[in-house]
């Protein structure tokens, strides 16, 4: 029997597991020939793209309900080491036990983490990167009414005006108003560069600026955070903003597990992979999702995004199974790149292509974002046939999504 071991139960890991099982079925092989195991610390697929919303604790799907019906073995543990020479992985079980897991092929899908800055008072920063962090922010907002009533109480400062910063900044005024009981609410978005959404380019910017204005978000450009405590932040130009809620959103880095693999890594720690998701130069190891720097259309490198993590997982899973079963592998070919950015009560903006041409905006794009966030990024549960159908690497978007962007 050959063992496929997948590290990580996020979008890439879940779809890698399902696609490996699908490929095994298609080859007419059974579990005696190829066993698929996932190791992840938690019991849920966390719907990370929704963690900027309120009630973040509900944004999860039970891994057992997705993987159980298709016979993927699950180990609840945090991987601490990868030895690519002996093909073993060490992990710490949830009960504190030390585990050793061997593999014939490894898929590293341990995702990414936001990197908080080394500024004085950084322990006071909130973020929306993980379920516990988003839950901490949510519960903090819920407790603001019992805090002393200075200007800092219902003021939030979001640091980082990229994708996540814009989504949380346009969402926060309504979330704060819900608890403020008519008191004044203030949200400030701080961006180091000279424009909001610097990486999103000029295409969607007019929509972003209009949405921030519509939500009453103040924007401070060309400044960064220098220090904070529990009642104020200080910015690089000396500005002091009273706040109890400073949310850090800038800078994602691939999981530190990538450093245990002797491949080359890009500036944000992602492993270089070939078109089949094999880590270049490391036998038996594949990487997918936010840990992998895969090349897509026109030589672009994938974004750390759910949109890319899902197809990467599907291709990596199908290829790892093909590799072990002696079948041909398939080169990565995801759907064309799009972005759909939530802009709070104003709506959303859908862009097409790497130059991000605006294709939909306002309520129409909001409806699309709603479908993406509430349906399309959720895997089917309790239904092996539906899960394996969607695990096909040829169907990386639902038909409605293809219609919406074509
Ligand atoms: C607030 C927010 C909004 C976002 N909005 C969007 C959006 O609108 N569109 C979009 O496309 N993308 C969005 N993203 C990005 C998207 O969520 C990620 O790119 C995506 O989740 C990456 O999938 P992944 O499977 O690679 O990693 P993850 O989803 O991070 O999953 C990683 C998995 O690995 C596990 N893991 C980590 N370390 C270990 C270890 N040592 N041992 C074992 N398991 C481990 C984790 O527990 C988790 O199960 C957003 C992200 C955030 C935080």
GROMACS .gro file of C-alpha atoms and ligand atoms in nm:
model
  459
    1UNK     CA    1   0.000   0.000   0.000
    2UNK     CA    2   0.117   0.355  -0.074
    3UNK     CA    3   0.053   0.643   0.162
    4UNK     CA    4  -0.041   0.997   0.064
    5UNK     CA    5  -0.008   1.231   0.360
    6UNK     CA    6  -0.163   1.576   0.338
    7UNK     CA    7  -0.061   1.841   0.591
    8UNK     CA    8  -0.339   2.095   0.645
    9UNK     CA    9  -0.717   2.092   0.647
   10UNK     CA   10  -0.778   2.419   0.464
   11UNK     CA   11  -0.905   2.468   0.110
   12UNK     CA   12  -0.598   2.320  -0.057
   13UNK     CA   13  -0.572   2.025   0.183
   14UNK     CA   14  -0.940   1.930   0.166
   15UNK     CA   15  -0.950   1.939  -0.213
   16UNK     CA   16  -0.616   1.760  -0.244
   17UNK     CA   17  -0.755   1.476  -0.031
   18UNK     CA   18  -1.081   1.456  -0.227
   19UNK     CA   19  -0.905   1.473  -0.564
   20UNK     CA   20  -0.661   1.198  -0.463
   21UNK     CA   21  -0.955   0.973  -0.370
   22UNK     CA   22  -1.131   1.062  -0.695
   23UNK     CA   23  -0.821   0.978  -0.899
   24UNK     CA   24  -0.789   0.647  -0.715
   25UNK     CA   25  -1.153   0.563  -0.796
   26UNK     CA   26  -1.105   0.659  -1.160
   27UNK     CA   27  -0.802   0.427  -1.177
   28UNK     CA   28  -1.013   0.142  -1.036
   29UNK     CA   29  -0.782   0.113  -0.734
   30UNK     CA   30  -0.890   0.082  -0.371
   31UNK     CA   31  -0.770   0.186  -0.028
   32UNK     CA   32  -0.542  -0.117  -0.012
   33UNK     CA   33  -0.348   0.032  -0.303
   34UNK     CA   34  -0.347   0.395  -0.196
   35UNK     CA   35  -0.437   0.539   0.143
   36UNK     CA   36  -0.509   0.910   0.190
   37UNK     CA   37  -0.447   1.067   0.533
   38UNK     CA   38  -0.488   1.428   0.640
   39UNK     CA   39  -0.311   1.570   0.942
   40UNK     CA   40  -0.446   1.902   1.076
   41UNK     CA   41  -0.479   2.047   1.425
   42UNK     CA   42  -0.852   2.126   1.415
   43UNK     CA   43  -1.176   1.946   1.336
   44UNK     CA   44  -1.301   2.201   1.084
   45UNK     CA   45  -1.231   2.355   0.748
   46UNK     CA   46  -1.217   2.721   0.851
   47UNK     CA   47  -1.379   2.949   0.593
   48UNK     CA   48  -1.098   3.202   0.621
   49UNK     CA   49  -1.231   3.443   0.355
   50UNK     CA   50  -1.531   3.509   0.584
   51UNK     CA   51  -1.344   3.584   0.904
   52UNK     CA   52  -1.387   3.961   0.859
   53UNK     CA   53  -1.764   3.918   0.902
   54UNK     CA   54  -1.946   3.914   1.234
   55UNK     CA   55  -2.006   3.580   1.408
   56UNK     CA   56  -1.681   3.437   1.268
   57UNK     CA   57  -1.708   3.127   1.489
   58UNK     CA   58  -1.984   2.998   1.262
   59UNK     CA   59  -1.766   3.012   0.948
   60UNK     CA   60  -1.652   2.651   0.952
   61UNK     CA   61  -1.736   2.309   0.808
   62UNK     CA   62  -1.676   1.981   0.990
   63UNK     CA   63  -1.387   1.798   0.821
   64UNK     CA   64  -1.542   1.463   0.915
   65UNK     CA   65  -1.855   1.549   0.718
   66UNK     CA   66  -1.647   1.613   0.405
   67UNK     CA   67  -1.370   1.355   0.439
   68UNK     CA   68  -1.555   1.081   0.629
   69UNK     CA   69  -1.788   0.984   0.341
   70UNK     CA   70  -1.493   0.946   0.101
   71UNK     CA   71  -1.277   0.745   0.339
   72UNK     CA   72  -0.995   0.991   0.408
   73UNK     CA   73  -0.818   0.902   0.733
   74UNK     CA   74  -0.778   1.200   0.964
   75UNK     CA   75  -0.513   1.262   1.229
   76UNK     CA   76  -0.577   1.554   1.464
   77UNK     CA   77  -0.230   1.691   1.529
   78UNK     CA   78   0.006   1.981   1.458
   79UNK     CA   79   0.302   1.890   1.243
   80UNK     CA   80   0.629   1.997   1.401
   81UNK     CA   81   0.885   1.846   1.165
   82UNK     CA   82   0.926   1.709   0.813
   83UNK     CA   83   1.215   1.476   0.724
   84UNK     CA   84   1.217   1.438   0.348
   85UNK     CA   85   1.510   1.193   0.365
   86UNK     CA   86   1.330   0.929   0.574
   87UNK     CA   87   0.987   1.044   0.446
   88UNK     CA   88   0.850   1.093   0.796
   89UNK     CA   89   0.660   1.372   0.962
   90UNK     CA   90   0.658   1.437   1.336
   91UNK     CA   91   0.353   1.586   1.498
   92UNK     CA   92   0.204   1.676   1.833
   93UNK     CA   93  -0.133   1.511   1.886
   94UNK     CA   94  -0.418   1.706   2.042
   95UNK     CA   95  -0.382   1.489   2.354
   96UNK     CA   96  -0.016   1.594   2.379
   97UNK     CA   97   0.122   1.269   2.236
   98UNK     CA   98   0.421   1.270   2.002
   99UNK     CA   99   0.336   1.115   1.665
  100UNK     CA  100   0.542   0.996   1.372
  101UNK     CA  101   0.371   0.955   1.036
  102UNK     CA  102   0.538   0.811   0.729
  103UNK     CA  103   0.451   0.887   0.369
  104UNK     CA  104   0.526   0.784   0.015
  105UNK     CA  105   0.407   1.120  -0.114
  106UNK     CA  106   0.356   1.435   0.095
  107UNK     CA  107   0.130   1.729   0.009
  108UNK     CA  108   0.220   2.037   0.213
  109UNK     CA  109  -0.095   2.249   0.239
  110UNK     CA  110  -0.035   2.420   0.574
  111UNK     CA  111  -0.147   2.763   0.449
  112UNK     CA  112  -0.023   3.103   0.558
  113UNK     CA  113  -0.034   3.342   0.850
  114UNK     CA  114  -0.049   3.719   0.881
  115UNK     CA  115   0.277   3.855   1.019
  116UNK     CA  116   0.228   4.110   1.296
  117UNK     CA  117   0.490   4.388   1.310
  118UNK     CA  118   0.755   4.412   1.582
  119UNK     CA  119   0.621   4.744   1.718
  120UNK     CA  120   0.585   4.842   2.081
  121UNK     CA  121   0.250   4.718   2.210
  122UNK     CA  122   0.193   4.467   1.926
  123UNK     CA  123   0.020   4.236   2.176
  124UNK     CA  124  -0.275   4.479   2.162
  125UNK     CA  125  -0.328   4.421   1.789
  126UNK     CA  126  -0.627   4.223   1.668
  127UNK     CA  127  -0.644   4.037   1.337
  128UNK     CA  128  -0.891   3.830   1.137
  129UNK     CA  129  -0.648   3.572   1.005
  130UNK     CA  130  -0.751   3.268   1.208
  131UNK     CA  131  -1.072   3.153   1.374
  132UNK     CA  132  -0.942   3.220   1.731
  133UNK     CA  133  -0.816   3.566   1.631
  134UNK     CA  134  -1.141   3.662   1.457
  135UNK     CA  135  -1.341   3.527   1.754
  136UNK     CA  136  -1.127   3.735   1.992
  137UNK     CA  137  -1.203   4.050   1.788
  138UNK     CA  138  -1.573   3.963   1.774
  139UNK     CA  139  -1.596   3.913   2.148
  140UNK     CA  140  -1.394   4.231   2.211
  141UNK     CA  141  -1.641   4.431   1.997
  142UNK     CA  142  -1.929   4.277   2.192
  143UNK     CA  143  -1.773   4.393   2.521
  144UNK     CA  144  -1.700   4.753   2.411
  145UNK     CA  145  -2.022   4.888   2.568
  146UNK     CA  146  -1.892   4.797   2.916
  147UNK     CA  147  -1.557   4.973   2.863
  148UNK     CA  148  -1.505   5.330   2.993
  149UNK     CA  149  -1.674   5.575   2.757
  150UNK     CA  150  -1.390   5.781   2.603
  151UNK     CA  151  -1.337   5.858   2.233
  152UNK     CA  152  -1.138   5.534   2.204
  153UNK     CA  153  -1.434   5.312   2.288
  154UNK     CA  154  -1.611   5.292   1.951
  155UNK     CA  155  -1.314   5.388   1.734
  156UNK     CA  156  -1.142   5.117   1.530
  157UNK     CA  157  -0.818   5.155   1.337
  158UNK     CA  158  -0.747   4.909   1.056
  159UNK     CA  159  -0.382   4.894   0.958
  160UNK     CA  160  -0.318   4.777   0.601
  161UNK     CA  161  -0.533   4.895   0.310
  162UNK     CA  162  -0.509   4.577   0.099
  163UNK     CA  163  -0.781   4.321   0.023
  164UNK     CA  164  -0.849   4.214   0.384
  165UNK     CA  165  -0.806   4.565   0.527
  166UNK     CA  166  -1.064   4.709   0.285
  167UNK     CA  167  -1.312   4.427   0.357
  168UNK     CA  168  -1.291   4.462   0.735
  169UNK     CA  169  -1.281   4.846   0.726
  170UNK     CA  170  -1.604   4.869   0.524
  171UNK     CA  171  -1.769   4.609   0.749
  172UNK     CA  172  -1.665   4.757   1.087
  173UNK     CA  173  -1.884   5.073   1.099
  174UNK     CA  174  -2.201   4.860   1.096
  175UNK     CA  175  -2.054   4.610   1.344
  176UNK     CA  176  -1.960   4.893   1.581
  177UNK     CA  177  -2.294   5.071   1.540
  178UNK     CA  178  -2.470   4.751   1.650
  179UNK     CA  179  -2.307   4.778   1.993
  180UNK     CA  180  -2.262   5.156   2.023
  181UNK     CA  181  -2.624   5.233   2.117
  182UNK     CA  182  -2.628   5.560   1.920
  183UNK     CA  183  -2.280   5.679   2.030
  184UNK     CA  184  -2.045   5.810   1.762
  185UNK     CA  185  -1.859   5.537   1.572
  186UNK     CA  186  -1.526   5.602   1.398
  187UNK     CA  187  -1.327   5.374   1.166
  188UNK     CA  188  -0.985   5.478   1.031
  189UNK     CA  189  -0.798   5.287   0.759
  190UNK     CA  190  -0.421   5.332   0.762
  191UNK     CA  191  -0.217   5.248   0.452
  192UNK     CA  192   0.161   5.283   0.417
  193UNK     CA  193   0.151   5.341   0.039
  194UNK     CA  194   0.003   5.644  -0.134
  195UNK     CA  195  -0.325   5.475  -0.235
  196UNK     CA  196  -0.571   5.223  -0.096
  197UNK     CA  197  -0.550   4.873  -0.242
  198UNK     CA  198  -0.199   4.934  -0.378
  199UNK     CA  199  -0.169   4.575  -0.502
  200UNK     CA  200  -0.516   4.582  -0.658
  201UNK     CA  201  -0.409   4.852  -0.904
  202UNK     CA  202  -0.604   5.149  -1.042
  203UNK     CA  203  -0.895   4.949  -1.197
  204UNK     CA  204  -1.115   4.893  -0.892
  205UNK     CA  205  -0.983   5.192  -0.693
  206UNK     CA  206  -1.268   5.437  -0.770
  207UNK     CA  207  -1.516   5.179  -0.639
  208UNK     CA  208  -1.304   5.115  -0.329
  209UNK     CA  209  -1.270   5.486  -0.254
  210UNK     CA  210  -1.644   5.541  -0.304
  211UNK     CA  211  -1.726   5.249  -0.074
  212UNK     CA  212  -1.495   5.375   0.202
  213UNK     CA  213  -1.657   5.720   0.177
  214UNK     CA  214  -2.004   5.564   0.177
  215UNK     CA  215  -1.921   5.371   0.496
  216UNK     CA  216  -1.774   5.685   0.655
  217UNK     CA  217  -1.427   5.530   0.686
  218UNK     CA  218  -1.146   5.785   0.722
  219UNK     CA  219  -0.840   5.696   0.515
  220UNK     CA  220  -0.484   5.792   0.613
  221UNK     CA  221  -0.227   5.729   0.337
  222UNK     CA  222   0.152   5.724   0.345
  223UNK     CA  223   0.172   5.643   0.715
  224UNK     CA  224   0.237   5.330   0.916
  225UNK     CA  225   0.193   5.208   1.272
  226UNK     CA  226   0.477   5.283   1.511
  227UNK     CA  227   0.334   5.184   1.851
  228UNK     CA  228   0.012   5.120   2.039
  229UNK     CA  229  -0.134   5.043   2.378
  230UNK     CA  230  -0.484   4.939   2.477
  231UNK     CA  231  -0.635   5.286   2.427
  232UNK     CA  232  -0.448   5.445   2.135
  233UNK     CA  233  -0.229   5.395   1.830
  234UNK     CA  234   0.060   5.619   1.722
  235UNK     CA  235   0.143   5.653   1.353
  236UNK     CA  236   0.472   5.730   1.177
  237UNK     CA  237   0.380   6.098   1.125
  238UNK     CA  238   0.312   6.141   1.499
  239UNK     CA  239  -0.067   6.118   1.471
  240UNK     CA  240  -0.223   5.963   1.780
  241UNK     CA  241  -0.566   5.802   1.746
  242UNK     CA  242  -0.756   5.700   2.057
  243UNK     CA  243  -0.883   5.343   2.001
  244UNK     CA  244  -0.941   5.018   2.180
  245UNK     CA  245  -0.958   4.827   1.853
  246UNK     CA  246  -0.651   4.819   1.628
  247UNK     CA  247  -0.680   4.552   1.357
  248UNK     CA  248  -0.365   4.446   1.170
  249UNK     CA  249  -0.420   4.309   0.818
  250UNK     CA  250  -0.091   4.360   0.630
  251UNK     CA  251   0.156   4.093   0.519
  252UNK     CA  252   0.090   3.720   0.479
  253UNK     CA  253   0.363   3.456   0.492
  254UNK     CA  254   0.356   3.088   0.407
  255UNK     CA  255   0.357   2.838   0.695
  256UNK     CA  256   0.696   2.797   0.864
  257UNK     CA  257   0.679   2.428   0.769
  258UNK     CA  258   0.798   2.532   0.422
  259UNK     CA  259   1.136   2.607   0.585
  260UNK     CA  260   1.175   2.237   0.668
  261UNK     CA  261   1.176   2.145   0.302
  262UNK     CA  262   1.494   2.193   0.107
  263UNK     CA  263   1.338   2.368  -0.192
  264UNK     CA  264   1.367   2.725  -0.309
  265UNK     CA  265   1.121   2.974  -0.162
  266UNK     CA  266   0.990   3.310  -0.276
  267UNK     CA  267   0.985   3.634  -0.076
  268UNK     CA  268   0.681   3.526   0.126
  269UNK     CA  269   0.814   3.179   0.201
  270UNK     CA  270   0.625   2.980  -0.066
  271UNK     CA  271   0.793   2.677  -0.214
  272UNK     CA  272   0.868   2.673  -0.584
  273UNK     CA  273   0.661   2.398  -0.749
  274UNK     CA  274   0.640   2.272  -1.106
  275UNK     CA  275   0.318   2.250  -1.311
  276UNK     CA  276   0.226   1.926  -1.130
  277UNK     CA  277   0.280   2.081  -0.781
  278UNK     CA  278   0.597   1.881  -0.715
  279UNK     CA  279   0.835   2.086  -0.501
  280UNK     CA  280   1.126   2.151  -0.733
  281UNK     CA  281   1.427   1.940  -0.638
  282UNK     CA  282   1.264   1.748  -0.350
  283UNK     CA  283   1.153   1.392  -0.424
  284UNK     CA  284   0.812   1.283  -0.304
  285UNK     CA  285   0.699   1.627  -0.182
  286UNK     CA  286   0.416   1.835  -0.332
  287UNK     CA  287   0.290   2.173  -0.210
  288UNK     CA  288  -0.043   2.347  -0.275
  289UNK     CA  289  -0.238   2.654  -0.167
  290UNK     CA  290  -0.073   2.936   0.025
  291UNK     CA  291   0.250   2.733   0.070
  292UNK     CA  292   0.310   2.699  -0.307
  293UNK     CA  293   0.439   2.947  -0.565
  294UNK     CA  294   0.282   2.796  -0.877
  295UNK     CA  295   0.285   2.965  -1.214
  296UNK     CA  296  -0.046   3.037  -1.386
  297UNK     CA  297  -0.161   3.226  -1.696
  298UNK     CA  298   0.094   3.441  -1.877
  299UNK     CA  299   0.369   3.360  -1.627
  300UNK     CA  300   0.189   3.510  -1.328
  301UNK     CA  301   0.240   3.344  -0.992
  302UNK     CA  302  -0.072   3.238  -0.802
  303UNK     CA  303  -0.210   3.469  -0.533
  304UNK     CA  304  -0.244   3.349  -0.175
  305UNK     CA  305  -0.617   3.314  -0.224
  306UNK     CA  306  -0.897   3.068  -0.186
  307UNK     CA  307  -0.961   3.105  -0.556
  308UNK     CA  308  -0.618   2.957  -0.627
  309UNK     CA  309  -0.593   2.725  -0.324
  310UNK     CA  310  -0.896   2.520  -0.437
  311UNK     CA  311  -0.776   2.434  -0.789
  312UNK     CA  312  -0.420   2.389  -0.665
  313UNK     CA  313  -0.547   2.133  -0.413
  314UNK     CA  314  -0.743   1.950  -0.683
  315UNK     CA  315  -0.450   1.931  -0.924
  316UNK     CA  316  -0.201   1.838  -0.652
  317UNK     CA  317  -0.430   1.563  -0.519
  318UNK     CA  318  -0.496   1.417  -0.864
  319UNK     CA  319  -0.125   1.429  -0.948
  320UNK     CA  320  -0.002   1.273  -0.627
  321UNK     CA  321  -0.238   0.979  -0.678
  322UNK     CA  322  -0.142   0.949  -1.046
  323UNK     CA  323   0.225   0.953  -0.946
  324UNK     CA  324   0.178   0.657  -0.708
  325UNK     CA  325  -0.052   0.466  -0.941
  326UNK     CA  326   0.181   0.506  -1.239
  327UNK     CA  327  -0.061   0.724  -1.438
  328UNK     CA  328   0.008   1.042  -1.638
  329UNK     CA  329   0.000   1.367  -1.442
  330UNK     CA  330  -0.192   1.680  -1.543
  331UNK     CA  331  -0.042   2.026  -1.573
  332UNK     CA  332  -0.203   2.308  -1.372
  333UNK     CA  333  -0.466   2.504  -1.564
  334UNK     CA  334  -0.700   2.698  -1.333
  335UNK     CA  335  -0.989   2.917  -1.444
  336UNK     CA  336  -0.885   3.272  -1.543
  337UNK     CA  337  -0.797   3.503  -1.256
  338UNK     CA  338  -1.071   3.722  -1.107
  339UNK     CA  339  -1.115   3.908  -0.780
  340UNK     CA  340  -1.436   3.984  -0.596
  341UNK     CA  341  -1.387   4.233  -0.317
  342UNK     CA  342  -1.658   4.294  -0.057
  343UNK     CA  343  -1.717   4.666  -0.001
  344UNK     CA  344  -1.961   4.650   0.289
  345UNK     CA  345  -2.303   4.818   0.254
  346UNK     CA  346  -2.189   4.990  -0.070
  347UNK     CA  347  -2.169   4.660  -0.257
  348UNK     CA  348  -1.869   4.478  -0.401
  349UNK     CA  349  -1.644   4.493  -0.705
  350UNK     CA  350  -1.562   4.209  -0.944
  351UNK     CA  351  -1.252   4.240  -1.159
  352UNK     CA  352  -1.128   4.021  -1.444
  353UNK     CA  353  -0.771   3.940  -1.534
  354UNK     CA  354  -0.439   4.028  -1.376
  355UNK     CA  355  -0.483   4.393  -1.475
  356UNK     CA  356  -0.811   4.385  -1.278
  357UNK     CA  357  -1.061   4.534  -1.519
  358UNK     CA  358  -1.388   4.609  -1.341
  359UNK     CA  359  -1.662   4.376  -1.468
  360UNK     CA  360  -1.933   4.417  -1.206
  361UNK     CA  361  -1.991   4.659  -0.920
  362UNK     CA  362  -2.243   4.768  -0.660
  363UNK     CA  363  -2.534   4.541  -0.565
  364UNK     CA  364  -2.479   4.307  -0.864
  365UNK     CA  365  -2.122   4.229  -0.755
  366UNK     CA  366  -2.242   4.205  -0.393
  367UNK     CA  367  -2.485   3.931  -0.495
  368UNK     CA  368  -2.197   3.745  -0.660
  369UNK     CA  369  -1.979   3.789  -0.350
  370UNK     CA  370  -2.265   3.659  -0.139
  371UNK     CA  371  -2.289   3.347  -0.358
  372UNK     CA  372  -1.912   3.296  -0.342
  373UNK     CA  373  -1.898   3.338   0.037
  374UNK     CA  374  -2.212   3.152   0.132
  375UNK     CA  375  -2.222   2.872  -0.126
  376UNK     CA  376  -1.939   2.827  -0.374
  377UNK     CA  377  -1.647   2.808  -0.131
  378UNK     CA  378  -1.827   2.554   0.087
  379UNK     CA  379  -1.760   2.189   0.004
  380UNK     CA  380  -2.059   1.953  -0.002
  381UNK     CA  381  -2.108   1.752   0.318
  382UNK     CA  382  -2.233   1.399   0.393
  383UNK     CA  383  -2.247   1.307   0.025
  384UNK     CA  384  -1.954   1.113  -0.121
  385UNK     CA  385  -2.081   1.141  -0.478
  386UNK     CA  386  -2.120   1.520  -0.462
  387UNK     CA  387  -1.779   1.564  -0.298
  388UNK     CA  388  -1.599   1.348  -0.553
  389UNK     CA  389  -1.782   1.513  -0.843
  390UNK     CA  390  -1.661   1.855  -0.733
  391UNK     CA  391  -1.309   1.719  -0.672
  392UNK     CA  392  -1.261   1.692  -1.049
  393UNK     CA  393  -0.977   1.932  -1.138
  394UNK     CA  394  -1.162   2.017  -1.461
  395UNK     CA  395  -1.448   2.186  -1.269
  396UNK     CA  396  -1.288   2.447  -1.052
  397UNK     CA  397  -1.577   2.695  -1.068
  398UNK     CA  398  -1.953   2.638  -1.060
  399UNK     CA  399  -2.135   2.712  -1.387
  400UNK     CA  400  -2.300   3.023  -1.241
  401UNK     CA  401  -1.955   3.163  -1.162
  402UNK     CA  402  -1.834   3.102  -1.515
  403UNK     CA  403  -2.147   3.275  -1.650
  404UNK     CA  404  -2.097   3.569  -1.415
  405UNK     CA  405  -1.748   3.645  -1.538
  406UNK     CA  406  -1.783   3.556  -1.904
  407LIG     C1  407  -0.994   3.776   0.629
  407LIG     C2  408  -0.954   3.702   0.505
  407LIG     C3  409  -1.024   3.727   0.387
  407LIG     C4  410  -0.988   3.659   0.271
  407LIG     N1  411  -1.062   3.684   0.157
  407LIG     C5  412  -1.036   3.612   0.046
  407LIG     C6  413  -1.116   3.629  -0.071
  407LIG     O1  414  -1.209   3.711  -0.073
  407LIG     N2  415  -1.086   3.554  -0.179
  407LIG     C7  416  -0.986   3.462  -0.179
  407LIG     O2  417  -0.966   3.395  -0.281
  407LIG     N3  418  -0.908   3.445  -0.071
  407LIG     C8  419  -0.929   3.516   0.043
  407LIG     N4  420  -0.851   3.498   0.154
  407LIG     C9  421  -0.733   3.409   0.146
  407LIG    C10  422  -0.771   3.264   0.166
  407LIG     O3  423  -0.846   3.246   0.282
  407LIG    C11  424  -0.646   3.179   0.173
  407LIG     O4  425  -0.566   3.207   0.060
  407LIG    C12  426  -0.683   3.031   0.172
  407LIG     O5  427  -0.749   3.000   0.292
  407LIG    C13  428  -0.559   2.944   0.154
  407LIG     O6  429  -0.596   2.809   0.162
  407LIG     P1  430  -0.490   2.702   0.216
  407LIG     O7  431  -0.559   2.571   0.218
  407LIG     O8  432  -0.364   2.715   0.143
  407LIG     O9  433  -0.458   2.749   0.365
  407LIG     P2  434  -0.551   2.762   0.492
  407LIG    O10  435  -0.692   2.786   0.455
  407LIG    O11  436  -0.482   2.862   0.577
  407LIG    O12  437  -0.541   2.621   0.561
  407LIG    C14  438  -0.422   2.577   0.619
  407LIG    C15  439  -0.448   2.451   0.697
  407LIG    O13  440  -0.324   2.400   0.745
  407LIG    C16  441  -0.335   2.372   0.883
  407LIG     N5  442  -0.202   2.382   0.943
  407LIG    C17  443  -0.128   2.491   0.962
  407LIG     N6  444  -0.013   2.460   1.025
  407LIG    C18  445  -0.016   2.326   1.043
  407LIG    C19  446   0.073   2.233   1.105
  407LIG     N7  447   0.190   2.272   1.160
  407LIG     N8  448   0.038   2.103   1.109
  407LIG    C20  449  -0.079   2.060   1.054
  407LIG     N9  450  -0.166   2.144   0.995
  407LIG    C21  451  -0.135   2.275   0.990
  407LIG    C22  452  -0.434   2.476   0.932
  407LIG    O14  453  -0.489   2.438   1.056
  407LIG    C23  454  -0.536   2.471   0.820
  407LIG    O15  455  -0.619   2.362   0.836
  407LIG    C24  456  -0.882   3.566   0.271
  407LIG    C25  457  -0.812   3.541   0.390
  407LIG    C26  458  -0.846   3.608   0.505
  407LIG    C27  459  -0.770   3.580   0.633
   0.00000   0.00000   0.00000
